Short mmCIF file of C-alpha atoms in Angstrom, two decimals:
data_model
loop_
_atom_site.label_atom_id
_atom_site.label_comp_id
_atom_site.label_asym_id
_atom_site.label_seq_id
_atom_site.Cartn_x
_atom_site.Cartn_y
_atom_site.Cartn_z
CA MET A 415 -19.47 -37.90 24.79
CA THR A 416 -16.90 -36.35 22.64
CA GLN A 417 -17.46 -37.19 18.93
CA VAL A 418 -14.06 -38.12 17.29
CA GLN A 419 -13.44 -36.21 14.07
CA PRO A 420 -12.59 -38.09 11.06
CA ALA A 421 -9.12 -38.20 9.81
CA PRO A 422 -8.71 -35.68 6.83
CA SER A 423 -8.56 -37.49 3.42
CA ALA A 424 -5.26 -37.87 1.49
CA ALA A 425 -6.62 -35.15 -1.12
CA GLU A 426 -7.50 -32.82 1.92
CA ARG A 427 -3.97 -33.20 3.28
CA ALA A 428 -2.25 -32.70 0.12
CA TYR A 429 -4.51 -29.61 -0.61
CA SER A 430 -3.64 -28.17 2.97
CA VAL A 431 0.12 -28.72 2.46
CA LEU A 432 0.29 -27.32 -1.02
CA ARG A 433 -1.98 -24.29 -0.11
CA THR A 434 0.14 -23.26 2.67
CA ARG A 435 3.43 -23.78 0.87
CA ILE A 436 1.98 -21.18 -1.69
CA LEU A 437 0.75 -18.73 0.76
CA ASP A 438 3.93 -18.78 2.69
CA GLY A 439 6.06 -18.30 -0.36
CA GLU A 440 7.72 -21.54 -0.07
CA VAL A 441 6.73 -22.28 -3.83
CA PRO A 442 6.92 -18.86 -5.50
CA PRO A 443 4.89 -17.75 -8.45
CA GLY A 444 6.43 -19.30 -11.68
CA THR A 445 7.18 -22.54 -9.92
CA MET A 446 6.02 -25.63 -11.98
CA LEU A 447 4.46 -28.27 -9.72
CA GLY A 448 4.33 -31.97 -11.00
CA GLU A 449 1.95 -34.70 -9.80
CA SER A 450 4.43 -37.56 -9.57
CA PRO A 451 7.04 -35.56 -7.51
CA LEU A 452 4.57 -34.13 -5.25
CA ALA A 453 2.83 -37.65 -4.86
CA ALA A 454 6.24 -39.09 -3.94
CA GLU A 455 7.15 -36.39 -1.47
CA LEU A 456 3.86 -36.49 0.21
CA GLY A 457 3.60 -40.36 0.21
CA MET A 458 0.49 -40.71 -1.52
CA SER A 459 -0.72 -41.63 -4.95
CA ARG A 460 -1.24 -39.19 -7.80
CA THR A 461 -5.09 -39.36 -7.48
CA PRO A 462 -5.42 -37.25 -4.43
CA VAL A 463 -2.67 -34.92 -5.49
CA ARG A 464 -4.51 -34.36 -8.62
CA ALA A 465 -7.64 -33.44 -6.78
CA ALA A 466 -5.77 -31.13 -4.60
CA LEU A 467 -4.34 -29.29 -7.71
CA SER A 468 -7.75 -29.05 -9.31
CA ARG A 469 -8.97 -27.35 -6.01
CA LEU A 470 -6.13 -24.97 -5.95
CA GLN A 471 -6.72 -24.17 -9.65
CA ASP A 472 -10.38 -23.45 -8.88
CA GLU A 473 -9.35 -21.11 -6.19
CA GLY A 474 -7.04 -19.28 -8.56
CA TRP A 475 -3.67 -20.05 -7.08
CA ILE A 476 -2.23 -22.35 -9.89
CA ALA A 477 -2.89 -22.97 -13.54
CA ILE A 478 -2.68 -26.47 -14.60
CA TYR A 479 -1.24 -27.49 -18.09
CA PRO A 480 -1.90 -31.13 -19.26
CA LYS A 481 1.12 -33.21 -19.39
CA ARG A 482 3.26 -30.35 -18.19
CA GLY A 483 2.27 -29.69 -14.56
CA ALA A 484 0.76 -26.86 -12.49
CA LEU A 485 2.18 -23.31 -12.48
CA VAL A 486 2.01 -21.32 -9.31
CA ARG A 487 0.42 -17.90 -10.20
CA GLY A 488 1.22 -14.52 -8.95
CA LEU A 489 -0.88 -11.62 -8.14
CA GLY A 490 -1.28 -9.05 -10.91
CA GLN A 491 -0.70 -5.31 -10.47
CA ARG A 492 -4.51 -4.69 -10.83
CA ALA A 493 -5.07 -7.45 -8.09
CA VAL A 494 -2.51 -5.97 -5.65
CA ALA A 495 -4.01 -2.45 -6.18
CA GLU A 496 -7.56 -3.77 -5.47
CA LEU A 497 -6.66 -5.51 -2.34
CA ALA A 498 -4.92 -2.43 -1.05
CA GLN A 499 -8.03 -0.37 -1.66
CA MET A 500 -10.17 -2.71 0.05
CA ARG A 501 -8.00 -3.19 3.02
CA VAL A 502 -7.99 0.56 3.19
CA LEU A 503 -11.75 0.91 3.25
CA LEU A 504 -12.20 -1.71 5.94
CA GLU A 505 -9.36 -0.73 8.23
CA THR A 506 -10.38 3.01 8.21
CA ALA A 507 -13.98 1.92 8.77
CA GLY A 508 -12.88 -0.05 11.81
CA GLU A 509 -10.93 2.82 13.24
CA ARG A 510 -13.75 5.14 12.77
CA CYS A 511 -16.32 3.17 14.38
CA ALA A 512 -14.26 2.00 17.33
CA PRO A 513 -15.79 2.58 20.69
CA ALA A 514 -13.29 4.19 23.22
CA GLN A 515 -12.89 1.14 25.58
CA LEU A 516 -12.37 -1.24 22.68
CA ARG A 517 -10.01 1.27 21.10
CA ALA A 518 -7.86 1.21 24.15
CA GLU A 519 -7.88 -2.65 24.45
CA VAL A 520 -6.87 -3.02 20.87
CA ALA A 521 -4.13 -0.43 21.10
CA ALA A 522 -2.56 -2.34 23.97
CA ARG A 523 -2.54 -5.46 21.82
CA LEU A 524 -1.12 -3.63 18.90
CA GLU A 525 1.83 -2.48 21.02
CA ASP A 526 2.63 -6.15 21.70
CA LEU A 527 2.32 -6.95 18.07
CA LEU A 528 4.79 -4.11 17.25
CA ALA A 529 7.28 -5.77 19.62
CA ALA A 530 6.71 -9.14 17.96
CA GLN A 531 7.34 -7.63 14.42
CA ARG A 532 10.63 -6.31 15.61
CA ARG A 533 11.60 -9.74 16.94
CA ALA A 534 10.59 -11.46 13.73
CA GLN A 535 12.47 -8.88 11.81
CA THR A 536 15.74 -9.30 13.87
CA GLU A 537 15.28 -13.13 13.84
CA ARG A 538 14.42 -12.93 9.94
CA ASP A 539 11.58 -15.31 10.71
CA LEU A 540 9.24 -14.80 7.77
CA PRO A 541 6.23 -17.04 8.90
CA ALA A 542 6.27 -15.13 12.26
CA LEU A 543 6.61 -11.80 10.45
CA LEU A 544 3.78 -12.54 8.07
CA THR A 545 1.50 -13.60 10.95
CA THR A 546 2.30 -10.44 13.08
CA LEU A 547 1.78 -7.98 10.07
CA GLN A 548 -1.60 -9.45 9.32
CA SER A 549 -2.76 -9.54 12.95
CA PHE A 550 -1.60 -6.01 13.21
CA HIS A 551 -3.75 -4.74 10.43
CA ARG A 552 -6.63 -6.85 11.29
CA GLY A 553 -6.71 -5.32 14.74
CA PHE A 554 -8.03 -2.04 13.18
CA VAL A 555 -10.95 -3.91 11.81
CA GLU A 556 -11.54 -5.69 15.05
CA ALA A 557 -11.81 -2.39 16.89
CA GLY A 558 -14.73 -1.46 14.81
CA ASP A 559 -16.72 -4.36 16.45
CA ASN A 560 -18.66 -5.14 13.29
CA LEU A 561 -18.70 -8.75 12.35
CA VAL A 562 -19.71 -8.20 8.78
CA MET A 563 -16.59 -5.98 8.29
CA LEU A 564 -14.52 -8.72 10.02
CA GLU A 565 -15.97 -11.42 7.69
CA LEU A 566 -15.26 -9.28 4.41
CA TYR A 567 -11.60 -8.64 5.77
CA GLY A 568 -11.20 -12.36 6.48
CA ARG A 569 -11.81 -13.16 2.83
CA LEU A 570 -8.86 -11.03 1.97
CA ALA A 571 -6.64 -12.64 4.30
CA ASP A 572 -5.20 -15.22 1.93
CA ARG A 573 -4.23 -12.71 -0.74
CA HIS A 574 -2.76 -10.47 1.77
CA ARG A 575 -0.58 -13.26 3.10
CA PHE A 576 0.43 -14.28 -0.50
CA ALA A 577 1.31 -10.79 -1.29
CA LEU A 578 3.51 -10.42 1.96
CA SER A 579 5.21 -13.86 1.23
CA THR A 580 5.84 -12.73 -2.33
CA ALA A 581 7.55 -9.66 -1.08
CA GLY A 582 10.06 -11.99 0.94
CA GLU A 583 13.39 -10.42 1.30
CA GLN A 584 11.92 -6.84 0.57
CA LEU A 585 10.03 -7.21 3.96
CA PHE A 586 13.30 -7.55 5.81
CA ALA A 587 15.06 -4.88 3.78
CA GLY A 588 12.21 -2.26 4.58
CA GLY A 589 11.68 -3.63 8.17
CA GLU A 590 12.57 -0.21 9.99
CA GLU A 591 10.45 1.84 7.61
CA SER A 592 7.54 -0.63 8.25
CA LEU A 593 7.99 -0.44 11.95
CA ALA A 594 7.90 3.29 11.99
CA GLU A 595 4.78 3.47 9.72
CA HIS A 596 3.07 0.95 12.04
CA ALA A 597 4.01 3.11 15.05
CA GLU A 598 2.52 6.04 13.34
CA LEU A 599 -0.65 4.22 12.49
CA LEU A 600 -0.89 3.05 16.18
CA GLU A 601 -0.22 6.62 17.50
CA ALA A 602 -3.07 7.92 15.15
CA PHE A 603 -5.37 5.10 16.14
CA ARG A 604 -4.87 5.63 19.89
CA ASP A 605 -5.59 9.42 19.56
CA GLY A 606 -8.58 8.70 17.48
CA ASP A 607 -7.18 10.99 14.71
CA SER A 608 -9.21 9.47 11.76
CA GLU A 609 -7.88 11.80 9.07
CA ARG A 610 -4.03 11.24 9.98
CA PHE A 611 -4.87 7.41 10.33
CA GLU A 612 -6.29 7.24 6.86
CA ALA A 613 -3.49 9.21 5.30
CA THR A 614 -0.92 7.14 6.90
CA LEU A 615 -2.51 3.89 5.91
CA ARG A 616 -3.14 4.74 2.42
CA ALA A 617 0.54 5.82 1.83
CA HIS A 618 1.53 2.64 3.71
CA VAL A 619 -0.39 0.00 1.69
CA THR A 620 -1.03 1.54 -1.92
CA GLU A 621 2.48 2.11 -3.18
CA ILE A 622 2.63 -0.75 -5.63
CA GLY A 623 5.79 -2.74 -5.58
CA ALA A 624 7.42 -1.08 -2.50
CA PRO A 625 8.05 -3.22 0.60
CA ARG A 626 5.73 -1.08 2.72
CA GLU A 627 2.82 -1.81 0.20
CA ALA A 628 2.14 -5.38 1.42
CA GLY A 629 2.58 -4.66 5.12
#
């Protein structure tokens, strides 16, 4: 007999909605959130909204100021640099460890993701673009067939998505450059050219503030 899962609580619903809005850039850094307006918008009392905001503060996404509201925080330059550094370490490790058959399977999937990236660029569909960019880079880690590396990379996913969404219009402005760099990464990955792959990836993700940095 299938067990029915209990419906999420009001606090869980509020947390899920607000967290998604922050990670997808709908409420950018510097935005002040108020309990009362949020409660009215979400159709619930202030108590679950307060609980959701408290949880988001614990995770570092907002800072609560009593009687003023909750300020959406950004990623500082150091945090962005450290995120890029860890991504380079994990993605290059995945590429170097990839067995031949899995490398070929992942390369075929990355080709499809490149096409999806181009469509999202053309249609200016930011949520689709964010998902595609993250899936593309995660593919290199998946190719390494190491569950621990995948777990570690998964822990970076929220910060990566936030960095991408914060870039916003810059992602579209640098779209052709990003596509070209992704195509070069894919070629190096398919050929098993680890040195070229690492050099290309490092240049792609570590230039702070450039559109290509986040992608």
